[in-house]
Short mmCIF file of C-alpha atoms (C1' of nucleotides) in Angstrom, two decimals:
data_model
loop_
_atom_site.label_atom_id
_atom_site.label_comp_id
_atom_site.label_asym_id
_atom_site.label_seq_id
_atom_site.Cartn_x
_atom_site.Cartn_y
_atom_site.Cartn_z
CA MET A 1 -93.34 -109.83 -43.95
CA LEU A 2 -97.08 -110.36 -43.77
CA GLY A 3 -96.55 -114.00 -42.92
CA LEU A 4 -94.25 -113.26 -40.04
CA LEU A 5 -96.47 -110.46 -38.77
CA SER A 6 -99.46 -112.79 -38.85
CA GLU A 7 -97.93 -114.53 -35.83
CA GLY A 8 -97.82 -111.27 -33.89
CA PRO A 9 -96.54 -107.69 -34.00
CA ALA A 10 -92.86 -107.05 -34.44
CA SER A 11 -90.40 -104.31 -35.32
CA GLY A 12 -88.24 -104.25 -38.41
CA TYR A 13 -85.37 -105.31 -36.25
CA ASP A 14 -87.34 -108.26 -34.86
CA LEU A 15 -88.38 -109.31 -38.34
CA MET A 16 -84.81 -109.17 -39.51
CA LYS A 17 -83.75 -111.59 -36.79
CA LEU A 18 -86.72 -113.84 -37.46
CA PHE A 19 -85.76 -113.88 -41.10
CA ASP A 20 -82.25 -114.95 -40.36
CA VAL A 21 -83.27 -117.93 -38.29
CA SER A 22 -86.26 -119.10 -40.28
CA LEU A 23 -86.85 -117.80 -43.77
CA SER A 24 -83.38 -116.97 -44.96
CA ASN A 25 -83.01 -120.45 -46.46
CA VAL A 26 -86.25 -120.21 -48.35
CA TRP A 27 -86.41 -116.58 -49.33
CA PRO A 28 -83.28 -114.55 -48.63
CA ALA A 29 -83.70 -110.83 -48.03
CA THR A 30 -81.49 -108.06 -46.76
CA GLN A 31 -82.06 -105.58 -43.99
CA SER A 32 -82.47 -102.64 -46.39
CA GLN A 33 -85.03 -104.50 -48.41
CA LEU A 34 -86.94 -105.33 -45.30
CA TYR A 35 -87.24 -101.77 -44.01
CA ALA A 36 -88.18 -100.53 -47.48
CA GLU A 37 -90.84 -103.21 -47.75
CA LEU A 38 -92.30 -102.39 -44.35
CA GLY A 39 -92.71 -98.80 -45.51
CA LYS A 40 -94.52 -99.88 -48.65
CA LEU A 41 -96.77 -102.25 -46.76
CA ALA A 42 -97.66 -99.47 -44.33
CA ASP A 43 -98.47 -97.13 -47.24
CA ALA A 44 -100.68 -99.80 -48.73
CA GLY A 45 -102.48 -100.23 -45.42
CA LEU A 46 -101.54 -103.89 -45.06
CA VAL A 47 -99.66 -103.25 -41.84
CA ASP A 48 -99.59 -100.39 -39.39
CA VAL A 49 -97.50 -99.12 -36.54
CA SER A 50 -99.06 -100.61 -33.44
CA ALA A 51 -96.64 -99.21 -30.89
CA GLU A 52 -93.51 -97.15 -30.59
CA GLY A 53 -90.71 -97.97 -28.23
CA PRO A 54 -87.28 -96.73 -27.19
CA ARG A 55 -84.63 -95.91 -29.81
CA GLY A 56 -87.28 -95.04 -32.37
CA ARG A 57 -88.50 -98.59 -32.37
CA LYS A 58 -91.65 -99.02 -34.41
CA GLU A 59 -93.68 -102.11 -33.84
CA TYR A 60 -95.76 -103.15 -36.82
CA ALA A 61 -98.95 -105.18 -36.75
CA ILE A 62 -100.73 -106.79 -39.66
CA THR A 63 -104.13 -105.25 -40.52
CA ASP A 64 -107.27 -107.09 -41.61
CA ASP A 65 -106.50 -106.10 -45.18
CA GLY A 66 -103.01 -107.47 -44.72
CA LEU A 67 -104.30 -110.77 -43.42
CA ALA A 68 -106.71 -111.02 -46.33
CA GLU A 69 -103.92 -110.28 -48.75
CA LEU A 70 -101.69 -112.91 -47.14
CA ARG A 71 -104.38 -115.56 -47.49
CA ARG A 72 -105.11 -114.52 -51.04
CA TRP A 73 -101.44 -114.76 -51.89
CA ILE A 74 -101.13 -118.21 -50.35
CA THR A 75 -104.12 -119.76 -52.06
CA ASP A 76 -104.70 -117.79 -55.26
CA VAL A 77 -101.28 -116.90 -56.56
CA GLU A 78 -99.52 -119.66 -58.46
CA PRO A 79 -95.97 -120.33 -57.29
CA THR A 80 -93.46 -119.44 -59.96
CA ARG A 81 -91.31 -122.55 -59.65
CA VAL A 82 -88.05 -121.33 -61.02
CA LEU A 83 -84.88 -123.13 -60.31
CA ARG A 84 -81.74 -121.09 -60.70
CA SER A 85 -78.58 -122.86 -59.81
CA ASP A 86 -75.13 -121.73 -60.78
CA MET A 87 -73.86 -125.09 -59.54
CA LEU A 88 -75.92 -126.91 -62.18
CA LEU A 89 -74.95 -124.33 -64.76
CA ARG A 90 -71.33 -125.29 -64.18
CA VAL A 91 -72.17 -128.98 -64.51
CA PHE A 92 -73.75 -128.27 -67.85
CA PHE A 93 -70.42 -126.97 -69.10
CA LEU A 94 -68.19 -129.35 -67.20
CA ALA A 95 -66.94 -130.75 -70.49
CA GLN A 96 -64.71 -127.69 -70.60
CA VAL A 97 -62.47 -129.02 -67.87
CA ALA A 98 -60.51 -132.27 -67.62
CA PRO A 99 -62.41 -135.36 -66.43
CA GLU A 100 -60.46 -135.51 -63.14
CA GLN A 101 -61.43 -131.94 -62.43
CA ALA A 102 -65.03 -132.67 -63.32
CA ARG A 103 -65.11 -135.63 -60.95
CA ALA A 104 -63.46 -133.56 -58.23
CA TYR A 105 -66.10 -130.89 -58.71
CA LEU A 106 -68.94 -133.38 -58.37
CA SER A 107 -67.37 -135.08 -55.41
CA HIS A 108 -67.00 -131.71 -53.73
CA GLN A 109 -70.67 -131.02 -54.36
CA ALA A 110 -71.59 -134.38 -52.84
CA ALA A 111 -69.59 -133.51 -49.75
CA LEU A 112 -71.21 -130.09 -49.46
CA ALA A 113 -74.68 -131.60 -49.79
CA GLY A 114 -73.75 -134.13 -47.11
CA ARG A 115 -72.65 -131.42 -44.73
CA HIS A 116 -75.77 -129.44 -45.43
CA LEU A 117 -77.85 -132.53 -44.74
CA GLU A 118 -76.17 -133.00 -41.38
CA SER A 119 -76.80 -129.41 -40.39
CA LEU A 120 -80.47 -129.68 -41.34
CA LYS A 121 -80.79 -132.82 -39.29
CA ARG A 122 -79.38 -131.02 -36.29
CA ILE A 123 -81.84 -128.17 -36.73
CA GLY A 124 -84.62 -130.75 -36.98
CA GLU A 125 -83.72 -132.19 -33.64
CA LEU A 126 -83.86 -128.77 -32.03
CA LEU A 127 -87.29 -128.20 -33.54
CA GLU A 128 -88.58 -131.60 -32.49
CA SER A 129 -90.31 -130.44 -29.33
CA GLY A 130 -92.56 -127.53 -30.42
CA GLN A 131 -96.19 -127.97 -31.44
CA ASP A 132 -97.12 -124.44 -32.52
CA ASN A 133 -98.08 -123.35 -36.03
CA LEU A 134 -94.68 -122.19 -37.15
CA SER A 135 -93.09 -125.33 -35.87
CA VAL A 136 -95.53 -127.70 -37.57
CA TYR A 137 -95.11 -126.07 -40.96
CA GLY A 138 -91.54 -125.20 -40.14
CA LYS A 139 -90.85 -128.93 -39.83
CA ILE A 140 -92.53 -129.60 -43.15
CA THR A 141 -90.43 -126.92 -44.76
CA LEU A 142 -87.31 -128.30 -43.16
CA GLU A 143 -88.12 -131.78 -44.35
CA TYR A 144 -88.22 -130.39 -47.87
CA GLY A 145 -84.69 -129.13 -47.43
CA ARG A 146 -83.62 -132.45 -45.98
CA ARG A 147 -85.01 -134.47 -48.88
CA LEU A 148 -83.54 -132.00 -51.33
CA ALA A 149 -80.09 -132.25 -49.81
CA GLU A 150 -80.36 -136.03 -49.80
CA ALA A 151 -81.33 -136.09 -53.47
CA GLN A 152 -78.53 -133.70 -54.28
CA GLN A 153 -75.96 -135.82 -52.50
CA GLY A 154 -77.13 -138.99 -54.21
CA TRP A 155 -77.14 -137.29 -57.57
CA ALA A 156 -73.63 -135.89 -57.21
CA GLU A 157 -72.28 -139.29 -56.21
CA TRP A 158 -73.99 -140.92 -59.16
CA ALA A 159 -72.87 -138.19 -61.55
CA GLU A 160 -69.28 -138.72 -60.52
CA THR A 161 -69.44 -142.28 -61.78
CA GLU A 162 -70.98 -141.12 -65.05
CA VAL A 163 -68.11 -138.86 -66.00
CA ALA A 164 -65.76 -140.26 -68.61
CA PRO A 165 -65.51 -143.87 -67.47
CA ASP A 166 -61.72 -144.25 -67.92
CA ARG A 167 -60.53 -146.89 -70.29
CA MET B 1 -73.03 -117.19 -72.80
CA LEU B 2 -69.39 -118.26 -72.72
CA GLY B 3 -70.43 -121.82 -72.08
CA LEU B 4 -72.72 -121.95 -75.07
CA LEU B 5 -70.21 -120.20 -77.29
CA SER B 6 -67.55 -122.70 -76.25
CA GLU B 7 -69.41 -125.24 -78.40
CA GLY B 8 -69.16 -123.01 -81.45
CA PRO B 9 -69.95 -119.54 -82.79
CA ALA B 10 -73.51 -118.28 -82.67
CA SER B 11 -75.53 -115.10 -82.97
CA GLY B 12 -77.55 -113.53 -80.16
CA TYR B 13 -80.62 -114.94 -81.79
CA ASP B 14 -79.12 -118.43 -81.90
CA LEU B 15 -78.09 -118.19 -78.28
CA MET B 16 -81.56 -117.11 -77.31
CA LYS B 17 -83.04 -120.22 -78.88
CA LEU B 18 -80.37 -122.43 -77.36
CA PHE B 19 -81.16 -120.92 -74.00
CA ASP B 20 -84.81 -121.67 -74.31
CA VAL B 21 -84.28 -125.33 -75.05
CA SER B 22 -81.41 -126.05 -72.73
CA LEU B 23 -80.51 -123.60 -70.00
CA SER B 24 -83.79 -121.90 -69.27
CA ASN B 25 -84.55 -124.45 -66.56
CA VAL B 26 -81.24 -123.93 -64.86
CA TRP B 27 -80.56 -120.27 -65.36
CA PRO B 28 -83.41 -118.24 -66.84
CA ALA B 29 -82.50 -115.14 -68.81
CA THR B 30 -84.36 -112.81 -71.08
CA GLN B 31 -83.59 -111.70 -74.59
CA SER B 32 -82.69 -108.15 -73.51
CA GLN B 33 -80.32 -109.44 -70.90
CA LEU B 34 -78.66 -111.66 -73.41
CA TYR B 35 -77.94 -108.96 -75.98
CA ALA B 36 -76.70 -106.62 -73.28
CA GLU B 37 -74.43 -109.30 -71.94
CA LEU B 38 -73.00 -110.10 -75.35
CA GLY B 39 -72.08 -106.43 -75.68
CA LYS B 40 -70.31 -106.45 -72.34
CA LEU B 41 -68.46 -109.66 -73.14
CA ALA B 42 -67.31 -108.20 -76.43
CA ASP B 43 -66.08 -105.04 -74.67
CA ALA B 44 -64.19 -107.22 -72.22
CA GLY B 45 -62.60 -109.14 -75.07
CA LEU B 46 -64.04 -112.49 -73.99
CA VAL B 47 -65.94 -112.89 -77.24
CA ASP B 48 -65.73 -111.23 -80.60
CA VAL B 49 -67.73 -110.90 -83.77
CA SER B 50 -66.52 -113.69 -86.01
CA ALA B 51 -68.85 -113.06 -88.92
CA GLU B 52 -71.68 -110.85 -90.08
CA GLY B 53 -74.68 -112.10 -91.96
CA PRO B 54 -77.94 -110.91 -93.43
CA ARG B 55 -80.35 -108.78 -91.35
CA GLY B 56 -77.50 -107.36 -89.31
CA ARG B 57 -76.75 -110.78 -87.92
CA LYS B 58 -73.60 -110.81 -85.86
CA GLU B 59 -72.04 -114.13 -85.14
CA TYR B 60 -69.99 -114.20 -81.97
CA ALA B 61 -67.10 -116.53 -81.20
CA ILE B 62 -65.45 -117.10 -77.85
CA THR B 63 -61.84 -115.85 -77.61
CA ASP B 64 -58.93 -117.55 -75.84
CA ASP B 65 -59.43 -115.14 -72.93
CA GLY B 66 -63.09 -116.08 -72.88
CA LEU B 67 -62.30 -119.77 -72.77
CA ALA B 68 -59.83 -119.20 -69.94
CA GLU B 69 -62.41 -117.17 -68.05
CA LEU B 70 -65.02 -119.88 -68.54
CA ARG B 71 -62.70 -122.54 -67.13
CA ARG B 72 -61.72 -120.31 -64.25
CA TRP B 73 -65.36 -119.68 -63.45
CA ILE B 74 -66.17 -123.38 -63.51
CA THR B 75 -63.37 -124.54 -61.28
CA ASP B 76 -62.41 -121.58 -59.09
CA VAL B 77 -65.64 -119.79 -58.29
CA GLU B 78 -67.68 -121.33 -55.50
CA PRO B 79 -71.35 -121.90 -56.37
CA THR B 80 -73.62 -119.70 -54.28
CA ARG B 81 -76.18 -122.35 -53.41
CA VAL B 82 -79.23 -120.25 -52.69
CA LEU B 83 -82.64 -121.74 -52.71
CA ARG B 84 -85.46 -119.29 -53.27
CA SER B 85 -88.86 -120.83 -53.52
CA ASP B 86 -92.10 -118.96 -53.19
CA MET B 87 -93.85 -122.33 -53.07
CA LEU B 88 -92.00 -123.24 -49.87
CA LEU B 89 -92.56 -119.76 -48.53
CA ARG B 90 -96.28 -120.37 -48.80
CA VAL B 91 -95.95 -123.71 -47.05
CA PHE B 92 -94.22 -121.99 -44.19
CA PHE B 93 -97.31 -119.86 -43.65
CA LEU B 94 -99.87 -122.47 -44.55
CA ALA B 95 -101.25 -122.29 -41.01
CA GLN B 96 -103.03 -119.16 -42.18
CA VAL B 97 -105.49 -121.13 -44.25
CA ALA B 98 -107.89 -123.93 -43.28
CA PRO B 99 -106.44 -127.46 -43.11
CA GLU B 100 -108.48 -128.60 -46.12
CA GLN B 101 -107.05 -125.77 -48.14
CA ALA B 102 -103.56 -126.57 -46.93
CA ARG B 103 -103.94 -130.19 -47.97
CA ALA B 104 -105.36 -129.15 -51.32
CA TYR B 105 -102.37 -126.89 -51.82
CA LEU B 106 -99.90 -129.68 -51.09
CA SER B 107 -101.77 -132.16 -53.20
CA HIS B 108 -101.71 -129.68 -56.06
CA GLN B 109 -97.97 -129.32 -55.64
CA ALA B 110 -97.56 -133.09 -55.71
CA ALA B 111 -99.50 -133.24 -58.96
CA LEU B 112 -97.43 -130.45 -60.49
CA ALA B 113 -94.21 -132.17 -59.50
CA GLY B 114 -95.55 -135.40 -61.00
CA ARG B 115 -96.33 -133.70 -64.29
CA HIS B 116 -92.95 -132.04 -64.32
CA LEU B 117 -91.33 -135.41 -63.70
CA GLU B 118 -93.15 -136.92 -66.67
CA SER B 119 -92.08 -134.12 -68.95
CA LEU B 120 -88.45 -134.49 -67.87
CA LYS B 121 -88.60 -138.21 -68.53
CA ARG B 122 -89.86 -137.52 -72.02
CA ILE B 123 -87.02 -135.08 -72.65
CA GLY B 124 -84.62 -137.70 -71.35
CA GLU B 125 -85.82 -140.21 -73.91
CA LEU B 126 -85.27 -137.72 -76.71
CA LEU B 127 -81.75 -137.09 -75.44
CA GLU B 128 -80.98 -140.76 -75.08
CA SER B 129 -79.28 -141.15 -78.44
CA GLY B 130 -76.60 -138.42 -78.51
CA GLN B 131 -73.04 -138.93 -77.29
CA ASP B 132 -71.62 -135.41 -77.62
CA ASN B 133 -70.38 -133.19 -74.80
CA LEU B 134 -73.55 -131.24 -74.25
CA SER B 135 -75.60 -134.39 -74.25
CA VAL B 136 -73.44 -136.22 -71.70
CA TYR B 137 -73.52 -133.36 -69.23
CA GLY B 138 -76.96 -132.40 -70.40
CA LYS B 139 -78.15 -135.82 -69.27
CA ILE B 140 -76.47 -135.39 -65.91
CA THR B 141 -78.14 -132.03 -65.51
CA LEU B 142 -81.47 -133.48 -66.53
CA GLU B 143 -81.09 -136.30 -64.06
CA TYR B 144 -80.69 -133.68 -61.37
CA GLY B 145 -84.03 -132.21 -62.34
CA ARG B 146 -85.58 -135.65 -62.42
CA ARG B 147 -84.40 -136.56 -58.93
CA LEU B 148 -85.44 -133.15 -57.67
CA ALA B 149 -88.93 -133.50 -59.07
CA GLU B 150 -89.18 -136.97 -57.61
CA ALA B 151 -88.13 -135.74 -54.19
CA GLN B 152 -90.57 -132.88 -54.44
CA GLN B 153 -93.44 -135.13 -55.33
CA GLY B 154 -92.67 -137.54 -52.50
CA TRP B 155 -92.34 -134.68 -50.07
CA ALA B 156 -95.63 -133.05 -51.05
CA GLU B 157 -97.47 -136.35 -50.68
CA TRP B 158 -95.91 -136.92 -47.29
CA ALA B 159 -96.59 -133.35 -46.18
CA GLU B 160 -100.25 -133.74 -47.02
CA THR B 161 -100.53 -136.54 -44.49
CA GLU B 162 -98.77 -134.42 -41.88
CA VAL B 163 -101.29 -131.59 -41.95
CA ALA B 164 -103.73 -131.58 -39.09
CA PRO B 165 -104.50 -135.29 -38.78
CA ASP B 166 -108.27 -134.97 -38.29
CA ARG B 167 -109.68 -136.33 -35.09
"C1'" DG C 1 -96.79 -109.59 -102.44
"C1'" DC C 2 -97.18 -110.95 -97.82
"C1'" DC C 3 -96.45 -113.70 -93.72
"C1'" DG C 4 -93.54 -115.66 -90.49
"C1'" DA C 5 -89.26 -116.11 -88.81
"C1'" DC C 6 -84.94 -113.80 -88.31
"C1'" DA C 7 -82.50 -110.29 -85.94
"C1'" DT C 8 -80.97 -106.57 -82.89
"C1'" DG C 9 -81.41 -103.39 -79.88
"C1'" DT C 10 -83.24 -99.45 -76.22
"C1'" DA C 11 -86.01 -97.58 -72.31
"C1'" DA C 12 -88.46 -97.75 -68.20
"C1'" DT C 13 -89.18 -99.94 -64.17
"C1'" DT C 14 -88.63 -103.11 -60.47
"C1'" DT C 15 -85.95 -105.78 -57.50
"C1'" DG C 16 -82.03 -106.77 -54.90
"C1'" DT C 17 -77.26 -105.96 -52.90
"C1'" DT C 18 -73.61 -103.46 -50.64
"C1'" DA C 19 -72.10 -99.94 -48.17
"C1'" DC C 20 -72.70 -96.12 -45.51
"C1'" DA C 21 -74.60 -93.25 -41.73
"C1'" DT C 22 -76.31 -92.37 -37.33
"C1'" DG C 23 -77.81 -92.64 -32.92
"C1'" DA C 24 -80.10 -94.60 -28.36
"C1'" DT C 25 -80.16 -97.94 -24.59
"C1'" DT C 26 -79.02 -101.40 -21.62
"C1'" DC C 27 -76.05 -104.00 -18.95
"C1'" DC C 28 -71.84 -104.72 -16.70
"C1'" DG D 1 -67.82 -95.16 -18.85
"C1'" DG D 2 -67.64 -98.43 -22.53
"C1'" DA D 3 -69.12 -102.36 -25.28
"C1'" DA D 4 -72.64 -104.83 -27.28
"C1'" DT D 5 -76.90 -104.68 -29.03
"C1'" DC D 6 -80.91 -102.34 -30.47
"C1'" DA D 7 -82.81 -99.68 -34.11
"C1'" DT D 8 -83.81 -97.24 -38.40
"C1'" DG D 9 -82.88 -95.56 -42.44
"C1'" DT D 10 -80.51 -93.71 -47.20
"C1'" DA D 11 -77.60 -93.91 -51.37
"C1'" DA D 12 -75.29 -95.98 -55.00
"C1'" DC D 13 -75.11 -99.54 -57.76
"C1'" DA D 14 -76.07 -103.99 -60.07
"C1'" DA D 15 -79.22 -107.29 -61.97
"C1'" DA D 16 -83.41 -108.56 -64.09
"C1'" DT D 17 -88.01 -107.96 -66.25
"C1'" DT D 18 -91.28 -105.97 -69.35
"C1'" DA D 19 -92.40 -103.48 -73.00
"C1'" DC D 20 -91.34 -101.12 -76.86
"C1'" DA D 21 -89.23 -100.19 -81.45
"C1'" DT D 22 -87.58 -101.33 -85.82
"C1'" DG D 23 -86.23 -103.50 -89.72
"C1'" DT D 24 -84.83 -107.57 -93.10
"C1'" DC D 25 -85.01 -111.66 -95.47
"C1'" DG D 26 -86.77 -116.14 -97.37
"C1'" DG D 27 -90.26 -118.94 -99.02
"C1'" DC D 28 -94.61 -119.77 -100.92
#
DNA sequence: GCCGACATGTAATTTGTTACATGATTCC
DNA sequence: GGAATCATGTAACAAATTACATGTCGGC
């Protein structure tokens, strides 16, 4: 929230849409969560209502405290680095199904990663032009996803060959 | 739980230790969660208490229903594929801090990924010998982590060069 | 006899998801 | 006038984390 608001004021509704197009792949959140969080941030004085519009629209702006907190969070708080993947969890127990099924599963994962990769590439092309802040770091973030998808695809293809080499 | 129990009976305490050494990097869970879950699985008839030991130890074994459910979950339930990374979230808003700080952040991430990579390689060497089920798919799972860490390291190093090329 | 590991659970809180509920504008 | 979109919120539930609470056994 603070990050998005640091680029300029926005309403909950605006933030929700921004989320869907930018952050949802990095940090999913729901609409309810978002409105609740805005309330808490306002209580804590990290954002405040900068304007009110039609339909009860409340436009929030980040405060100086909020900006300070955002910067503190970026630099001083250690990322938690937890991977949680139910896909991998399944792979770990793939011995429970027949080898053909295991290979099919991995091959399906490779295909999914491939499709994901293509879609990221397409998004990258759309982003190509911009030079603003969000787009510079947005591209870096996107590139992470691209490399990840690539690694995932390669891994799944390799893994398929590792499963029960038939004799 | 079902996956681990499919390899043989174990107590909550055993499962907890197994978790810590094998699954914690793929699907973190806490001790409380684990005991609660065992209770629910027992109620659902997917596991049952196969033996009782000293100190109130209850050894659980997977039932036929449990095994069927495990296989169903592996093959029929689509993985959810959500990435949630607070590290990447920070990168997205890295424009909020000075370029030197941004580069330092990325370089730190590269170093962390490098260290993680080394530790995974070491685990891989320890695993090298075994030929059992868990170790075959365990190796495949580990290789995923290895490739991921590699990709992450490469990305962070590349990203560092992308940040505000000084003029 | 005591320390460490074994062993199981509950309670409180936080976080996140799904579903519901409601209404105001704008544009055609 | 009606549809799509704008706009905010609450309630119920599910999932997960943290902290607490308690007791037993084996080995030295």
